[in-house]
């Protein structure tokens, strides 16, 4: 809300600085949830094309749905216990087979035009 809008509201007798509750917020959360669950590779820009503001979509994804972008997929920010155990099992298996990393060569990728 702009400064001029707040000033006008205080002149009209408003006492608090809180924004009015926005209508349709729950509907936006439901729409974004349905879109993300149908295809987790959808980006914020593509979801926003369904007649929503990009910042609204970002806020719904992060705050209301508790998700974030990870390797081009929307995933929950907090792993479940089963997911954590799976990560531990995979990491332990990789550490046991450390000799497979002997042939790996790493370096800085430099692009020359």
PDB file of C-alpha atoms in Angstrom:
ATOM      1  CA  UNK A   1       0.000   0.000   0.000  1.00  0.00           C
ATOM      2  CA  UNK A   2       1.367   3.410  -0.903  1.00  0.00           C
ATOM      3  CA  UNK A   3       2.076   6.245   1.511  1.00  0.00           C
ATOM      4  CA  UNK A   4      -0.673   8.341  -0.054  1.00  0.00           C
ATOM      5  CA  UNK A   5      -3.214   5.555   0.430  1.00  0.00           C
ATOM      6  CA  UNK A   6      -2.259   5.184   4.116  1.00  0.00           C
ATOM      7  CA  UNK A   7      -2.451   8.974   4.593  1.00  0.00           C
ATOM      8  CA  UNK A   8      -5.935   9.055   3.070  1.00  0.00           C
ATOM      9  CA  UNK A   9      -7.094   6.217   5.333  1.00  0.00           C
ATOM     10  CA  UNK A  10      -5.781   7.946   8.488  1.00  0.00           C
ATOM     11  CA  UNK A  11      -7.553  11.158   7.479  1.00  0.00           C
ATOM     12  CA  UNK A  12     -10.764   9.116   7.206  1.00  0.00           C
ATOM     13  CA  UNK A  13     -10.314   7.959  10.819  1.00  0.00           C
ATOM     14  CA  UNK A  14      -8.441   4.696  10.546  1.00  0.00           C
ATOM     15  CA  UNK A  15      -6.407   3.893  13.691  1.00  0.00           C
ATOM     16  CA  UNK A  16      -4.160   0.939  12.720  1.00  0.00           C
ATOM     17  CA  UNK A  17      -1.489   0.422  10.077  1.00  0.00           C
ATOM     18  CA  UNK A  18      -2.329  -3.198   9.289  1.00  0.00           C
ATOM     19  CA  UNK A  19      -3.496  -4.040   5.777  1.00  0.00           C
ATOM     20  CA  UNK A  20      -7.025  -5.241   5.240  1.00  0.00           C
ATOM     21  CA  UNK A  21      -7.359  -8.997   4.799  1.00  0.00           C
ATOM     22  CA  UNK A  22      -7.126  -9.847   1.144  1.00  0.00           C
ATOM     23  CA  UNK A  23      -9.895 -11.757  -0.481  1.00  0.00           C
ATOM     24  CA  UNK A  24      -9.064 -14.819  -2.514  1.00  0.00           C
ATOM     25  CA  UNK A  25      -5.853 -15.669  -0.678  1.00  0.00           C
ATOM     26  CA  UNK A  26      -7.055 -19.179   0.139  1.00  0.00           C
ATOM     27  CA  UNK A  27      -8.164 -19.586  -3.468  1.00  0.00           C
ATOM     28  CA  UNK A  28      -4.676 -18.570  -4.651  1.00  0.00           C
ATOM     29  CA  UNK A  29      -3.046 -21.055  -2.274  1.00  0.00           C
ATOM     30  CA  UNK A  30      -5.311 -23.822  -3.549  1.00  0.00           C
ATOM     31  CA  UNK A  31      -4.649 -22.932  -7.201  1.00  0.00           C
ATOM     32  CA  UNK A  32      -0.881 -22.878  -6.706  1.00  0.00           C
ATOM     33  CA  UNK A  33      -0.978 -26.136  -4.703  1.00  0.00           C
ATOM     34  CA  UNK A  34      -2.911 -27.892  -7.471  1.00  0.00           C
ATOM     35  CA  UNK A  35      -0.526 -26.608 -10.167  1.00  0.00           C
ATOM     36  CA  UNK A  36       2.626 -27.526  -8.237  1.00  0.00           C
ATOM     37  CA  UNK A  37       1.331 -30.983  -7.334  1.00  0.00           C
ATOM     38  CA  UNK A  38       0.319 -31.663 -10.937  1.00  0.00           C
ATOM     39  CA  UNK A  39       3.773 -30.772 -12.293  1.00  0.00           C
ATOM     40  CA  UNK A  40       6.599 -30.021  -9.852  1.00  0.00           C
ATOM     41  CA  UNK A  41       8.804 -28.710 -12.660  1.00  0.00           C
ATOM     42  CA  UNK A  42       6.610 -25.656 -13.200  1.00  0.00           C
ATOM     43  CA  UNK A  43       8.373 -22.414 -12.447  1.00  0.00           C
ATOM     44  CA  UNK A  44       7.046 -19.303 -10.757  1.00  0.00           C
ATOM     45  CA  UNK A  45       6.769 -17.519 -14.096  1.00  0.00           C
ATOM     46  CA  UNK A  46       4.638 -20.286 -15.617  1.00  0.00           C
ATOM     47  CA  UNK A  47       2.384 -20.501 -12.582  1.00  0.00           C
ATOM     48  CA  UNK A  48       1.989 -16.705 -12.577  1.00  0.00           C
ATOM     49  CA  UNK A  49       0.675 -16.852 -16.145  1.00  0.00           C
ATOM     50  CA  UNK A  50      -2.529 -18.301 -14.681  1.00  0.00           C
ATOM     51  CA  UNK A  51      -3.681 -14.767 -13.839  1.00  0.00           C
ATOM     52  CA  UNK A  52      -1.611 -14.221 -10.678  1.00  0.00           C
ATOM     53  CA  UNK A  53       1.195 -11.898  -9.647  1.00  0.00           C
ATOM     54  CA  UNK A  54       4.704 -13.455  -9.573  1.00  0.00           C
ATOM     55  CA  UNK A  55       5.408 -12.187  -6.088  1.00  0.00           C
ATOM     56  CA  UNK A  56       2.121 -13.646  -4.851  1.00  0.00           C
ATOM     57  CA  UNK A  57       3.078 -17.010  -6.332  1.00  0.00           C
ATOM     58  CA  UNK A  58       6.543 -16.846  -4.702  1.00  0.00           C
ATOM     59  CA  UNK A  59       5.011 -15.989  -1.340  1.00  0.00           C
ATOM     60  CA  UNK A  60       2.438 -18.799  -1.552  1.00  0.00           C
ATOM     61  CA  UNK A  61       5.095 -21.346  -2.496  1.00  0.00           C
ATOM     62  CA  UNK A  62       7.554 -20.347   0.229  1.00  0.00           C
ATOM     63  CA  UNK A  63       5.323 -19.336   3.131  1.00  0.00           C
ATOM     64  CA  UNK A  64       2.011 -21.115   2.681  1.00  0.00           C
ATOM     65  CA  UNK A  65       3.150 -24.345   1.025  1.00  0.00           C
ATOM     66  CA  UNK A  66       6.604 -24.452   2.661  1.00  0.00           C
ATOM     67  CA  UNK A  67       8.338 -25.360  -0.600  1.00  0.00           C
ATOM     68  CA  UNK A  68      11.381 -24.173  -2.488  1.00  0.00           C
ATOM     69  CA  UNK A  69      12.965 -24.714  -5.882  1.00  0.00           C
ATOM     70  CA  UNK A  70      15.486 -27.555  -5.891  1.00  0.00           C
ATOM     71  CA  UNK A  71      17.014 -28.941  -9.093  1.00  0.00           C
ATOM     72  CA  UNK A  72      14.138 -27.510 -11.174  1.00  0.00           C
ATOM     73  CA  UNK A  73      11.483 -29.125  -8.971  1.00  0.00           C
ATOM     74  CA  UNK A  74       9.338 -27.760  -6.180  1.00  0.00           C
ATOM     75  CA  UNK A  75      10.067 -29.808  -3.077  1.00  0.00           C
ATOM     76  CA  UNK A  76       9.140 -29.478   0.595  1.00  0.00           C
ATOM     77  CA  UNK A  77      11.700 -27.410   2.519  1.00  0.00           C
ATOM     78  CA  UNK A  78      11.745 -29.817   5.451  1.00  0.00           C
ATOM     79  CA  UNK A  79      12.520 -33.467   4.764  1.00  0.00           C
ATOM     80  CA  UNK A  80      10.392 -36.161   6.336  1.00  0.00           C
ATOM     81  CA  UNK A  81      12.015 -38.772   8.594  1.00  0.00           C
ATOM     82  CA  UNK A  82      11.846 -41.358   5.814  1.00  0.00           C
ATOM     83  CA  UNK A  83      13.591 -39.005   3.389  1.00  0.00           C
ATOM     84  CA  UNK A  84      16.305 -38.254   5.949  1.00  0.00           C
ATOM     85  CA  UNK A  85      16.923 -41.979   6.535  1.00  0.00           C
ATOM     86  CA  UNK A  86      17.135 -42.548   2.778  1.00  0.00           C
ATOM     87  CA  UNK A  87      19.714 -39.752   2.459  1.00  0.00           C
ATOM     88  CA  UNK A  88      21.794 -41.285   5.279  1.00  0.00           C
ATOM     89  CA  UNK A  89      21.607 -44.733   3.656  1.00  0.00           C
ATOM     90  CA  UNK A  90      22.696 -43.398   0.245  1.00  0.00           C
ATOM     91  CA  UNK A  91      25.522 -41.297   1.736  1.00  0.00           C
ATOM     92  CA  UNK A  92      26.805 -44.233   3.794  1.00  0.00           C
ATOM     93  CA  UNK A  93      26.816 -46.424   0.699  1.00  0.00           C
ATOM     94  CA  UNK A  94      28.824 -43.825  -1.205  1.00  0.00           C
ATOM     95  CA  UNK A  95      31.366 -43.522   1.617  1.00  0.00           C
ATOM     96  CA  UNK A  96      31.842 -47.306   1.710  1.00  0.00           C
ATOM     97  CA  UNK A  97      32.668 -47.268  -2.013  1.00  0.00           C
ATOM     98  CA  UNK A  98      35.088 -44.342  -1.857  1.00  0.00           C
ATOM     99  CA  UNK A  99      37.472 -45.933  -4.380  1.00  0.00           C
ATOM    100  CA  UNK A 100      34.991 -45.134  -7.152  1.00  0.00           C
ATOM    101  CA  UNK A 101      35.963 -41.475  -6.708  1.00  0.00           C
ATOM    102  CA  UNK A 102      39.656 -42.180  -7.496  1.00  0.00           C
ATOM    103  CA  UNK A 103      39.049 -41.776 -11.224  1.00  0.00           C
ATOM    104  CA  UNK A 104      37.069 -38.549 -10.931  1.00  0.00           C
ATOM    105  CA  UNK A 105      38.818 -35.422 -12.159  1.00  0.00           C
ATOM    106  CA  UNK A 106      37.361 -32.076 -11.169  1.00  0.00           C
ATOM    107  CA  UNK A 107      38.192 -28.604 -12.303  1.00  0.00           C
ATOM    108  CA  UNK A 108      36.882 -25.134 -12.845  1.00  0.00           C
ATOM    109  CA  UNK A 109      34.671 -24.845 -15.901  1.00  0.00           C
ATOM    110  CA  UNK A 110      35.790 -21.879 -17.963  1.00  0.00           C
ATOM    111  CA  UNK A 111      33.904 -20.606 -20.975  1.00  0.00           C
ATOM    112  CA  UNK A 112      35.918 -18.924 -23.710  1.00  0.00           C
ATOM    113  CA  UNK A 113      34.133 -17.020 -26.424  1.00  0.00           C
TER     114      UNK A 113
END
